[in-house]
Amino acid sequence: MYKISEFVNITGLSKETLRYYAEVKLLEPAYIDPLNNYRYYDDGSYFLAILLVKLRSFGFTIQEMISVMDDKSFANLEKILQQKRSTILIQIDNLTAKLGELDEFLESGREND
């Protein structure tokens, strides 16, 4: 079992994030000491935390992460990751188009000098 301070160090999640994740039922402590309300996490919690960190790095919203946690099957995770991949590709296309427009705008300003 890991105390919250130890868990913060090994996962990179902040105490505030852990409390929020517990509040929205994403990642709850494995045990809460009834005497002092200290939160403890176990190895299963660690693997879930690492998954949540990875999903967050992919730009997943809290709602999307909840969806992953509601159905922990690999098929569901794969489907959601494929959807996120498609979304990211669309964003890349949109940003590439905006970059082209910006370059054209900059170039048109240079021609008028």
PDB file of C-alpha atoms in Angstrom:
ATOM      1  CA  MET A   1       0.000   0.000   0.000  1.00  0.00           C
ATOM      2  CA  TYR A   2       1.183   3.503  -0.856  1.00  0.00           C
ATOM      3  CA  LYS A   3       0.433   6.634   1.126  1.00  0.00           C
ATOM      4  CA  ILE A   4      -0.891   9.456  -1.028  1.00  0.00           C
ATOM      5  CA  SER A   5       2.477  11.261  -0.904  1.00  0.00           C
ATOM      6  CA  GLU A   6       4.264   8.132  -2.156  1.00  0.00           C
ATOM      7  CA  PHE A   7       1.613   7.599  -4.818  1.00  0.00           C
ATOM      8  CA  VAL A   8       2.027  11.182  -6.023  1.00  0.00           C
ATOM      9  CA  ASN A   9       5.760  10.600  -6.431  1.00  0.00           C
ATOM     10  CA  ILE A  10       5.464   7.371  -8.408  1.00  0.00           C
ATOM     11  CA  THR A  11       2.578   8.423 -10.674  1.00  0.00           C
ATOM     12  CA  GLY A  12       3.244  12.111 -11.225  1.00  0.00           C
ATOM     13  CA  LEU A  13      -0.360  12.934 -10.373  1.00  0.00           C
ATOM     14  CA  SER A  14      -0.937  15.716  -7.867  1.00  0.00           C
ATOM     15  CA  LYS A  15      -2.838  15.257  -4.612  1.00  0.00           C
ATOM     16  CA  GLU A  16      -5.538  17.532  -5.983  1.00  0.00           C
ATOM     17  CA  THR A  17      -5.863  15.422  -9.127  1.00  0.00           C
ATOM     18  CA  LEU A  18      -6.091  12.234  -7.067  1.00  0.00           C
ATOM     19  CA  ARG A  19      -8.822  13.773  -4.916  1.00  0.00           C
ATOM     20  CA  TYR A  20     -10.685  14.912  -8.019  1.00  0.00           C
ATOM     21  CA  TYR A  21     -10.334  11.505  -9.685  1.00  0.00           C
ATOM     22  CA  ALA A  22     -11.745   9.913  -6.520  1.00  0.00           C
ATOM     23  CA  GLU A  23     -14.614  12.411  -6.506  1.00  0.00           C
ATOM     24  CA  VAL A  24     -15.618  11.556 -10.095  1.00  0.00           C
ATOM     25  CA  LYS A  25     -15.013   7.840  -9.457  1.00  0.00           C
ATOM     26  CA  LEU A  26     -12.107   7.535 -11.885  1.00  0.00           C
ATOM     27  CA  LEU A  27      -9.519   6.370  -9.376  1.00  0.00           C
ATOM     28  CA  GLU A  28     -10.495   5.754  -5.800  1.00  0.00           C
ATOM     29  CA  PRO A  29      -8.085   4.870  -3.019  1.00  0.00           C
ATOM     30  CA  ALA A  30      -7.821   1.177  -2.274  1.00  0.00           C
ATOM     31  CA  TYR A  31      -8.244   1.962   1.411  1.00  0.00           C
ATOM     32  CA  ILE A  32      -9.104   4.979   3.548  1.00  0.00           C
ATOM     33  CA  ASP A  33      -8.080   4.715   7.187  1.00  0.00           C
ATOM     34  CA  PRO A  34     -11.238   5.381   9.228  1.00  0.00           C
ATOM     35  CA  LEU A  35      -9.205   6.855  12.112  1.00  0.00           C
ATOM     36  CA  ASN A  36      -7.328   9.577  10.225  1.00  0.00           C
ATOM     37  CA  ASN A  37      -8.876   9.521   6.716  1.00  0.00           C
ATOM     38  CA  TYR A  38      -5.458   8.856   5.151  1.00  0.00           C
ATOM     39  CA  ARG A  39      -5.782   7.517   1.645  1.00  0.00           C
ATOM     40  CA  TYR A  40      -3.833   4.469   0.536  1.00  0.00           C
ATOM     41  CA  TYR A  41      -3.342   3.122  -2.954  1.00  0.00           C
ATOM     42  CA  ASP A  42      -2.258  -0.340  -4.094  1.00  0.00           C
ATOM     43  CA  ASP A  43      -0.555  -1.800  -7.168  1.00  0.00           C
ATOM     44  CA  GLY A  44      -3.890  -2.036  -9.015  1.00  0.00           C
ATOM     45  CA  SER A  45      -4.396   1.665  -8.356  1.00  0.00           C
ATOM     46  CA  TYR A  46      -0.920   2.317  -9.738  1.00  0.00           C
ATOM     47  CA  PHE A  47      -1.686   0.642 -13.069  1.00  0.00           C
ATOM     48  CA  LEU A  48      -4.981   2.535 -13.374  1.00  0.00           C
ATOM     49  CA  ALA A  49      -3.195   5.800 -12.555  1.00  0.00           C
ATOM     50  CA  ILE A  50      -0.587   5.163 -15.256  1.00  0.00           C
ATOM     51  CA  LEU A  51      -3.376   4.461 -17.760  1.00  0.00           C
ATOM     52  CA  LEU A  52      -5.099   7.718 -16.776  1.00  0.00           C
ATOM     53  CA  VAL A  53      -1.841   9.656 -17.118  1.00  0.00           C
ATOM     54  CA  LYS A  54      -1.358   8.188 -20.601  1.00  0.00           C
ATOM     55  CA  LEU A  55      -4.959   8.934 -21.634  1.00  0.00           C
ATOM     56  CA  ARG A  56      -4.602  12.492 -20.380  1.00  0.00           C
ATOM     57  CA  SER A  57      -1.411  12.902 -22.406  1.00  0.00           C
ATOM     58  CA  PHE A  58      -3.416  11.854 -25.486  1.00  0.00           C
ATOM     59  CA  GLY A  59      -5.862  14.684 -24.787  1.00  0.00           C
ATOM     60  CA  PHE A  60      -8.672  12.609 -23.318  1.00  0.00           C
ATOM     61  CA  THR A  61     -11.326  14.552 -21.426  1.00  0.00           C
ATOM     62  CA  ILE A  62     -12.504  13.449 -17.994  1.00  0.00           C
ATOM     63  CA  GLN A  63     -15.722  12.160 -19.591  1.00  0.00           C
ATOM     64  CA  GLU A  64     -13.746  10.094 -22.113  1.00  0.00           C
ATOM     65  CA  MET A  65     -11.598   8.652 -19.322  1.00  0.00           C
ATOM     66  CA  ILE A  66     -14.739   7.761 -17.367  1.00  0.00           C
ATOM     67  CA  SER A  67     -16.006   5.967 -20.465  1.00  0.00           C
ATOM     68  CA  VAL A  68     -12.794   3.930 -20.581  1.00  0.00           C
ATOM     69  CA  MET A  69     -13.089   3.063 -16.892  1.00  0.00           C
ATOM     70  CA  ASP A  70     -16.773   2.143 -17.163  1.00  0.00           C
ATOM     71  CA  ASP A  71     -15.963  -0.603 -19.674  1.00  0.00           C
ATOM     72  CA  LYS A  72     -12.465  -1.864 -18.974  1.00  0.00           C
ATOM     73  CA  SER A  73     -12.435  -4.320 -21.872  1.00  0.00           C
ATOM     74  CA  PHE A  74      -9.566  -4.033 -24.314  1.00  0.00           C
ATOM     75  CA  ALA A  75     -12.060  -3.876 -27.205  1.00  0.00           C
ATOM     76  CA  ASN A  76     -13.638  -0.733 -25.730  1.00  0.00           C
ATOM     77  CA  LEU A  77     -10.235   0.826 -25.042  1.00  0.00           C
ATOM     78  CA  GLU A  78      -9.077   0.044 -28.572  1.00  0.00           C
ATOM     79  CA  LYS A  79     -12.257   1.565 -30.052  1.00  0.00           C
ATOM     80  CA  ILE A  80     -11.877   4.744 -27.999  1.00  0.00           C
ATOM     81  CA  LEU A  81      -8.167   5.022 -28.852  1.00  0.00           C
ATOM     82  CA  GLN A  82      -8.973   4.646 -32.563  1.00  0.00           C
ATOM     83  CA  GLN A  83     -11.598   7.396 -32.248  1.00  0.00           C
ATOM     84  CA  LYS A  84      -9.071   9.652 -30.506  1.00  0.00           C
ATOM     85  CA  ARG A  85      -6.529   8.864 -33.228  1.00  0.00           C
ATOM     86  CA  SER A  86      -9.018   9.956 -35.890  1.00  0.00           C
ATOM     87  CA  THR A  87      -9.744  13.151 -33.966  1.00  0.00           C
ATOM     88  CA  ILE A  88      -6.031  13.930 -33.683  1.00  0.00           C
ATOM     89  CA  LEU A  89      -5.533  13.359 -37.425  1.00  0.00           C
ATOM     90  CA  ILE A  90      -8.356  15.809 -38.168  1.00  0.00           C
ATOM     91  CA  GLN A  91      -6.781  18.331 -35.791  1.00  0.00           C
ATOM     92  CA  ILE A  92      -3.425  17.896 -37.542  1.00  0.00           C
ATOM     93  CA  ASP A  93      -5.074  18.521 -40.929  1.00  0.00           C
ATOM     94  CA  ASN A  94      -6.843  21.616 -39.579  1.00  0.00           C
ATOM     95  CA  LEU A  95      -3.649  22.980 -38.012  1.00  0.00           C
ATOM     96  CA  THR A  96      -1.679  22.276 -41.190  1.00  0.00           C
ATOM     97  CA  ALA A  97      -4.289  24.215 -43.188  1.00  0.00           C
ATOM     98  CA  LYS A  98      -4.139  27.113 -40.711  1.00  0.00           C
ATOM     99  CA  LEU A  99      -0.358  27.098 -40.904  1.00  0.00           C
ATOM    100  CA  GLY A 100      -0.566  27.326 -44.691  1.00  0.00           C
ATOM    101  CA  GLU A 101      -3.004  30.228 -44.444  1.00  0.00           C
ATOM    102  CA  LEU A 102      -0.739  31.988 -41.953  1.00  0.00           C
ATOM    103  CA  ASP A 103       2.282  31.524 -44.220  1.00  0.00           C
ATOM    104  CA  GLU A 104       0.319  32.906 -47.184  1.00  0.00           C
ATOM    105  CA  PHE A 105      -0.774  35.900 -45.126  1.00  0.00           C
ATOM    106  CA  LEU A 106       2.789  36.585 -44.024  1.00  0.00           C
ATOM    107  CA  GLU A 107       4.032  36.257 -47.598  1.00  0.00           C
ATOM    108  CA  SER A 108       1.352  38.626 -48.916  1.00  0.00           C
ATOM    109  CA  GLY A 109       2.511  41.244 -46.398  1.00  0.00           C
ATOM    110  CA  ARG A 110       6.102  40.911 -47.604  1.00  0.00           C
ATOM    111  CA  GLU A 111       5.097  41.441 -51.234  1.00  0.00           C
ATOM    112  CA  ASN A 112       3.584  44.825 -50.373  1.00  0.00           C
ATOM    113  CA  ASP A 113       6.817  46.144 -48.800  1.00  0.00           C
TER     114      ASP A 113
END
